Coordinates of N, CA, C and O in Angstrom, one line a residue:
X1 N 37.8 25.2 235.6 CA 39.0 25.8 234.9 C 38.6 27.1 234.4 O 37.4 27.6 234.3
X2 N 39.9 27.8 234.1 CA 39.5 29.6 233.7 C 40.6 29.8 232.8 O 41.7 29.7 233.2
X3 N 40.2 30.2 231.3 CA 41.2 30.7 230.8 C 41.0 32.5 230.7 O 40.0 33.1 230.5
X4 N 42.4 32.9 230.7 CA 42.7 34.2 230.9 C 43.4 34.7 229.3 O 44.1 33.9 228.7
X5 N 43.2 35.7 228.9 CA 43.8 36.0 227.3 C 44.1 37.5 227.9 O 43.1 38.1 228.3
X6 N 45.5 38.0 227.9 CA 45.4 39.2 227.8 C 45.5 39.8 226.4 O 45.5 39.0 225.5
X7 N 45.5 41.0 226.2 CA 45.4 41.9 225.1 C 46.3 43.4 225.7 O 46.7 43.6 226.9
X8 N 46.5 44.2 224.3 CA 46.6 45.5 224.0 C 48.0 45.9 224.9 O 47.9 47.0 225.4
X9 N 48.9 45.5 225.0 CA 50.4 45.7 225.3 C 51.1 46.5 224.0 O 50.7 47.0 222.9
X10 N 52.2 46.5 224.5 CA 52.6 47.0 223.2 C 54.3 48.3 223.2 O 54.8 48.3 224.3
X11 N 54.8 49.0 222.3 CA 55.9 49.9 222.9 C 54.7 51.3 222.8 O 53.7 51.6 222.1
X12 N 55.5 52.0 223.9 CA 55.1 53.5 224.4 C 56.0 54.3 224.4 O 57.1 53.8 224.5
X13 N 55.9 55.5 224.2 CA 56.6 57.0 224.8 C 56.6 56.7 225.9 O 56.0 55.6 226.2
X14 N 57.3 57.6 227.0 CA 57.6 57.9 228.3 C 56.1 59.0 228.3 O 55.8 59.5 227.2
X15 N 55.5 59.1 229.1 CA 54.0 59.6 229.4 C 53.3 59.2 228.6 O 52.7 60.2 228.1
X16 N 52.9 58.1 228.0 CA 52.0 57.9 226.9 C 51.1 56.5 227.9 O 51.4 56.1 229.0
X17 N 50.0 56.1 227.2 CA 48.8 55.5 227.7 C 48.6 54.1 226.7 O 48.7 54.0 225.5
X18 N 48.3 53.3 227.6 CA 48.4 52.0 227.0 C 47.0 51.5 227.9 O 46.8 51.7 229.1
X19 N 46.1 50.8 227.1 CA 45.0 50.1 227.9 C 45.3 48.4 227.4 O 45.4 47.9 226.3
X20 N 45.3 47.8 228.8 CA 45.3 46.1 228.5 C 44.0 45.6 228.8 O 43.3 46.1 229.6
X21 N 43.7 44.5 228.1 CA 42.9 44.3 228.5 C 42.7 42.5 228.8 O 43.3 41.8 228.1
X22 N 41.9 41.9 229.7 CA 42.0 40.6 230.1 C 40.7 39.4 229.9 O 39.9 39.2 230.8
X23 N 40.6 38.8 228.8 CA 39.0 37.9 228.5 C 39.1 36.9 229.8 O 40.1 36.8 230.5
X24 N 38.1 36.2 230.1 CA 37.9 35.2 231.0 C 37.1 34.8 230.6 O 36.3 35.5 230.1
X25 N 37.0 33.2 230.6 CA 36.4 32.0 230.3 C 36.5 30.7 230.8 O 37.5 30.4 231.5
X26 N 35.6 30.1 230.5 CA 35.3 28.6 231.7 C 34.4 29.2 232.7 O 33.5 30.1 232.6
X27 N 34.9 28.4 233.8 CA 34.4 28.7 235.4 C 34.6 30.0 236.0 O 35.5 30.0 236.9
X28 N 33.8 31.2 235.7 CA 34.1 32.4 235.8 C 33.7 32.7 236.8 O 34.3 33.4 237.6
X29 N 31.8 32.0 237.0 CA 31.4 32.0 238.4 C 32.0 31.9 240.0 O 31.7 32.1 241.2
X30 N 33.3 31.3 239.3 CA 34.4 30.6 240.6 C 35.0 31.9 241.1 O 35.5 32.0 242.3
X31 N 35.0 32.9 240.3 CA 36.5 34.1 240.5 C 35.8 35.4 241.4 O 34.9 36.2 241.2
X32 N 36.7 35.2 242.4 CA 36.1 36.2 243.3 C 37.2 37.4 243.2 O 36.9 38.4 243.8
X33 N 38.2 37.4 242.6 CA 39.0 38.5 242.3 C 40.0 38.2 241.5 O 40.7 37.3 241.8
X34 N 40.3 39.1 240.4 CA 41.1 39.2 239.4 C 41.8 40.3 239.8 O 41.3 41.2 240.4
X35 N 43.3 40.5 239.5 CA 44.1 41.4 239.3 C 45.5 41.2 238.1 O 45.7 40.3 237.3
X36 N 46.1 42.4 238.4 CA 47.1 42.7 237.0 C 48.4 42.5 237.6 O 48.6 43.2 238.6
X37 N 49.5 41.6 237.3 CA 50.5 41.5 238.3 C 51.7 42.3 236.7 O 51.4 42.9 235.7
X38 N 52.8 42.0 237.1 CA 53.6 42.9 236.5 C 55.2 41.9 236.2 O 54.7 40.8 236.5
X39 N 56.5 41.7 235.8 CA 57.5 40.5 235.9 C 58.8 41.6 234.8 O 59.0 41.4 233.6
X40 N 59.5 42.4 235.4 CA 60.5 43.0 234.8 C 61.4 42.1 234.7 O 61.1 41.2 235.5
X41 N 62.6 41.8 234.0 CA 63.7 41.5 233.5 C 64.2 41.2 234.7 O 64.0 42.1 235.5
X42 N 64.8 40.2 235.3 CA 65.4 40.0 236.3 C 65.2 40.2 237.9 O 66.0 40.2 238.9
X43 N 63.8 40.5 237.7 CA 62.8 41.0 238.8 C 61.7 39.7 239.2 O 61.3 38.9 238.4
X44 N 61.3 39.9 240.8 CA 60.0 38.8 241.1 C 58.6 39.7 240.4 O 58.6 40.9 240.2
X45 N 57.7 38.9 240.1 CA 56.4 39.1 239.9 C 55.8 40.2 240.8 O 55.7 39.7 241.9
X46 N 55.4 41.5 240.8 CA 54.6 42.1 241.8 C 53.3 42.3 241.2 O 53.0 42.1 240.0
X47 N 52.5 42.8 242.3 CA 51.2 43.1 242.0 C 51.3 44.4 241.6 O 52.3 45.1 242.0
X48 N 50.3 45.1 240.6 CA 49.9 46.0 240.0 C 48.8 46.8 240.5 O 48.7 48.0 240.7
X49 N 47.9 45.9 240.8 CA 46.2 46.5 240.8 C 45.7 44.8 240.8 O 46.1 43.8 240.2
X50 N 44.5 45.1 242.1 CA 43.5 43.8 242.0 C 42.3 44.4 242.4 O 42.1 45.5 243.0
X51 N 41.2 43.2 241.6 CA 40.5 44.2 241.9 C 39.3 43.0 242.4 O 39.3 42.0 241.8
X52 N 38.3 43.1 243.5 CA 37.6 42.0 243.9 C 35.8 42.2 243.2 O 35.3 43.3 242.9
X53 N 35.0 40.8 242.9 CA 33.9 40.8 243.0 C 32.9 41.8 243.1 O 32.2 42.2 242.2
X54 N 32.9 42.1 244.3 CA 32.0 43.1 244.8 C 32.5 44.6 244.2 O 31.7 45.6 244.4
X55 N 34.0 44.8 243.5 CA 34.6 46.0 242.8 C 35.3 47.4 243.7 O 35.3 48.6 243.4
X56 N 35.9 46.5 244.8 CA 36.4 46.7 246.2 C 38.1 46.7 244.9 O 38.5 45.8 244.2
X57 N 38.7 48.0 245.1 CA 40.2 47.4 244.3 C 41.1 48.2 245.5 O 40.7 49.1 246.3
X58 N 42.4 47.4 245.2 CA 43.6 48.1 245.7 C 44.7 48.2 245.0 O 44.7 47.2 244.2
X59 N 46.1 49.2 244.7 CA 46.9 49.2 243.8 C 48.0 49.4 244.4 O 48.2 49.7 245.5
X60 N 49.0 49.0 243.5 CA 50.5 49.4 243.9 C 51.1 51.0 244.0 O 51.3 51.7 243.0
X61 N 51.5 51.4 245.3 CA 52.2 52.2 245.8 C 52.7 53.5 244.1 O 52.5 54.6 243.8
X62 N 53.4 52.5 243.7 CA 54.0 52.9 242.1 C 53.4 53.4 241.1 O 53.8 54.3 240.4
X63 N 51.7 52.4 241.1 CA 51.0 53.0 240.2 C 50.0 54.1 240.5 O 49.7 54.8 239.5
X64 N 49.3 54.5 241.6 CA 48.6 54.9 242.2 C 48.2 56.0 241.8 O 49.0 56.7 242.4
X65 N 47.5 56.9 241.2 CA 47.0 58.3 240.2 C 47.7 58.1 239.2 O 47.9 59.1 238.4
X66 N 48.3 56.9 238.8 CA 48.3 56.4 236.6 C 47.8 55.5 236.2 O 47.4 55.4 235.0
X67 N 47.9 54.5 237.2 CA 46.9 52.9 236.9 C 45.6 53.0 237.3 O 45.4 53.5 238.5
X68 N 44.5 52.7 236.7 CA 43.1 52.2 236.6 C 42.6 51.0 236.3 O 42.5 50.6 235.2
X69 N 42.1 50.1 237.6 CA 42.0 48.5 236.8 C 39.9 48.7 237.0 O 39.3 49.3 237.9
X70 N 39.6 48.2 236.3 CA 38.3 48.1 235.5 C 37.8 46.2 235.3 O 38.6 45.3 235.0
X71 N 36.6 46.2 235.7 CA 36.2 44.9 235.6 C 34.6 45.6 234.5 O 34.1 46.7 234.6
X72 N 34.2 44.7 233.8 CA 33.0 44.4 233.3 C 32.5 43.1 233.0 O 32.5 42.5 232.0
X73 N 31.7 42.7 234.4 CA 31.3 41.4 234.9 C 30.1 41.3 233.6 O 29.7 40.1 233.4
X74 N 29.7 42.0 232.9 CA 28.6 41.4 231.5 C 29.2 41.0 230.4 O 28.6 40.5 229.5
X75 N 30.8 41.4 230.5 CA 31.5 40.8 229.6 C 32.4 40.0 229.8 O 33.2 39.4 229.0
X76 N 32.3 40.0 230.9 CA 33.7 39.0 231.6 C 35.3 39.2 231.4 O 36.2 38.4 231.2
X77 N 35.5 40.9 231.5 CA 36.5 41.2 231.0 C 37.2 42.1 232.0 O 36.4 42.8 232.7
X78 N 38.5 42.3 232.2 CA 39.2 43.5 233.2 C 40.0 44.2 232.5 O 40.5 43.6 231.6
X79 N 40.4 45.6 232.8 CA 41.0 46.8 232.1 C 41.9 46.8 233.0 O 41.9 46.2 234.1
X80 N 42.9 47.7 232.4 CA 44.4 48.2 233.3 C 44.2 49.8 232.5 O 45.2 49.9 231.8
X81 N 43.6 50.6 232.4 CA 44.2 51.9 232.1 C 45.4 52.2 232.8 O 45.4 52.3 234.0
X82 N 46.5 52.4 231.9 CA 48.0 52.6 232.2 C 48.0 54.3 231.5 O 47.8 54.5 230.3
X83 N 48.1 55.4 232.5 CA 48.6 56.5 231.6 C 50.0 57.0 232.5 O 50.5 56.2 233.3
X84 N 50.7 58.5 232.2 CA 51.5 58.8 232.1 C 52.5 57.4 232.0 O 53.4 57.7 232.7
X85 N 52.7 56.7 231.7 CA 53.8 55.2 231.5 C 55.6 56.3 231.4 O 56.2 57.2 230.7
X86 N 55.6 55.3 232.8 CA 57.5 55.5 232.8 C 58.4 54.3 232.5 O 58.0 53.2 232.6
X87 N 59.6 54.6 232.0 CA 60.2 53.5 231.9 C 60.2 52.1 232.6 O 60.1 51.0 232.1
X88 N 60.3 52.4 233.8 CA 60.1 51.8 234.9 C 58.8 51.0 234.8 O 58.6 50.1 235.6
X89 N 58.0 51.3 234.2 CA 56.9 50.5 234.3 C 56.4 49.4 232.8 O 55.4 49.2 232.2
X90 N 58.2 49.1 232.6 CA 57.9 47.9 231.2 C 58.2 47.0 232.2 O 58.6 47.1 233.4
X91 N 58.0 45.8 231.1 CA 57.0 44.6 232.4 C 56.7 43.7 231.3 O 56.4 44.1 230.2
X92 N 56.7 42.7 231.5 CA 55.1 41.3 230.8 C 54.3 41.5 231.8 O 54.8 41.8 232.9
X93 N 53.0 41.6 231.6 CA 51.8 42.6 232.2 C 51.2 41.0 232.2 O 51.2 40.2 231.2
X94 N 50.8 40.7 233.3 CA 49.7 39.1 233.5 C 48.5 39.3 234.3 O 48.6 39.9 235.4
X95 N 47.0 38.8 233.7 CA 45.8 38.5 234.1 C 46.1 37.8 235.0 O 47.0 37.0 234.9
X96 N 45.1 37.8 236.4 CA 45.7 36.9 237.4 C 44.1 36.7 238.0 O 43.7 37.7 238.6
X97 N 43.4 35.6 237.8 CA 42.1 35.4 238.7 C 42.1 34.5 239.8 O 42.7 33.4 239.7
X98 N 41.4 34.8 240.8 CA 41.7 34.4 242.4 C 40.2 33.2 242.0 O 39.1 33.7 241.7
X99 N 40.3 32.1 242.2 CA 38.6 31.3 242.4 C 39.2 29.5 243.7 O 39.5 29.5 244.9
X100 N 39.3 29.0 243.2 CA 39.5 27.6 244.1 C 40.9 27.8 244.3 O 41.4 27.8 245.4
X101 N 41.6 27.9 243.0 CA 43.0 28.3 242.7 C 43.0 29.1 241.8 O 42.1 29.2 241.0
X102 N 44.6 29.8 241.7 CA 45.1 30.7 241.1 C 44.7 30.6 239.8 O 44.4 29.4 239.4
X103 N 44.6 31.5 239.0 CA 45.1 31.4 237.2 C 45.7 32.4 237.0 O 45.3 33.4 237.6
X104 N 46.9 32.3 236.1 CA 47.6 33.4 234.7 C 46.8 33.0 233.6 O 46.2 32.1 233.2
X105 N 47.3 34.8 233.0 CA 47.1 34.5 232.1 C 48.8 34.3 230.7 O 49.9 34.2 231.3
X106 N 49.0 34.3 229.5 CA 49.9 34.3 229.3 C 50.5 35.9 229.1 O 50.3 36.2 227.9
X107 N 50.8 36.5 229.5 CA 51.1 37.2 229.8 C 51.3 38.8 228.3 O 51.3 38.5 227.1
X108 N 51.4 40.4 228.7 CA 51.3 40.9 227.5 C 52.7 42.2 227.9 O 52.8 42.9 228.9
X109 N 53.8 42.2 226.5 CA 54.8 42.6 226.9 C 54.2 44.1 226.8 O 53.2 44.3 226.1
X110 N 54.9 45.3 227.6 CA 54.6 46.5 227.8 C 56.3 47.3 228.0 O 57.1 47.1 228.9
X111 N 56.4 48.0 227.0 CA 57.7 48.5 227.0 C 57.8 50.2 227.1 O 57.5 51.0 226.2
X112 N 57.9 50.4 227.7 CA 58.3 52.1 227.7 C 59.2 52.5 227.5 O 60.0 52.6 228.4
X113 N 59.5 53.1 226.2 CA 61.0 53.7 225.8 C 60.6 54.9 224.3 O 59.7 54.8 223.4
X114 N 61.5 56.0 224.7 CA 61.3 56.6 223.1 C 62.8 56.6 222.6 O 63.1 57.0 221.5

């Protein structure tokens, strides 16, 4: 088992910077890749940013020169540096680790509005 805790969500300006962040615990040895999925208001789940093991990442088209996803395998933890943030990119923001099976985490709301 893996539990996932995200953190550091929150309301933003329109270009303003938000860092989340994601703890991991249990069977961590199991997770060969973690990523940040995203779940707007009336929208399916997309991916954000994942990022693998070995620290091989890929990102969403959308976020691509504003999103930064970050792992620190000594602490067992993954980053999303989020800057310039557009409206468009409020969301419940979810920890997502890839090992035998899936885990969420519960997820962290992210609002962009001034």
């Amino acid at each position: 088992q893996v539990q996932l805790v995200e953190s550091g969500g929150g309301l933003v300006q329109p270009g303003g910077s938000l860092r989340l962040s994601c703890a991991a615990s249990g069977s961590i040895f199991s997770i060969y890749a973690m990523g940040w999925y995203r779940q707007a208001p009336g929208k399916q789940r997309e991916l954000v940013a994942r990022i693998t093991s070995g620290g091989t990442t890929n990102s969403a088209d959308s976020v691509k020169g504003r999103f930064t996803i970050s792992r620190d395998n000594a602490k067992n933890m993954m980053y999303l540096q989020m800057n310039s943030l557009k409206p468009e990119d409020t969301a419940v923001y979810y920890c997502n680790a890839e090992a035998t099976r899936i885990y969420w985490g519960q997820g962290t709301q992210v609002t962009v509005s001034s």
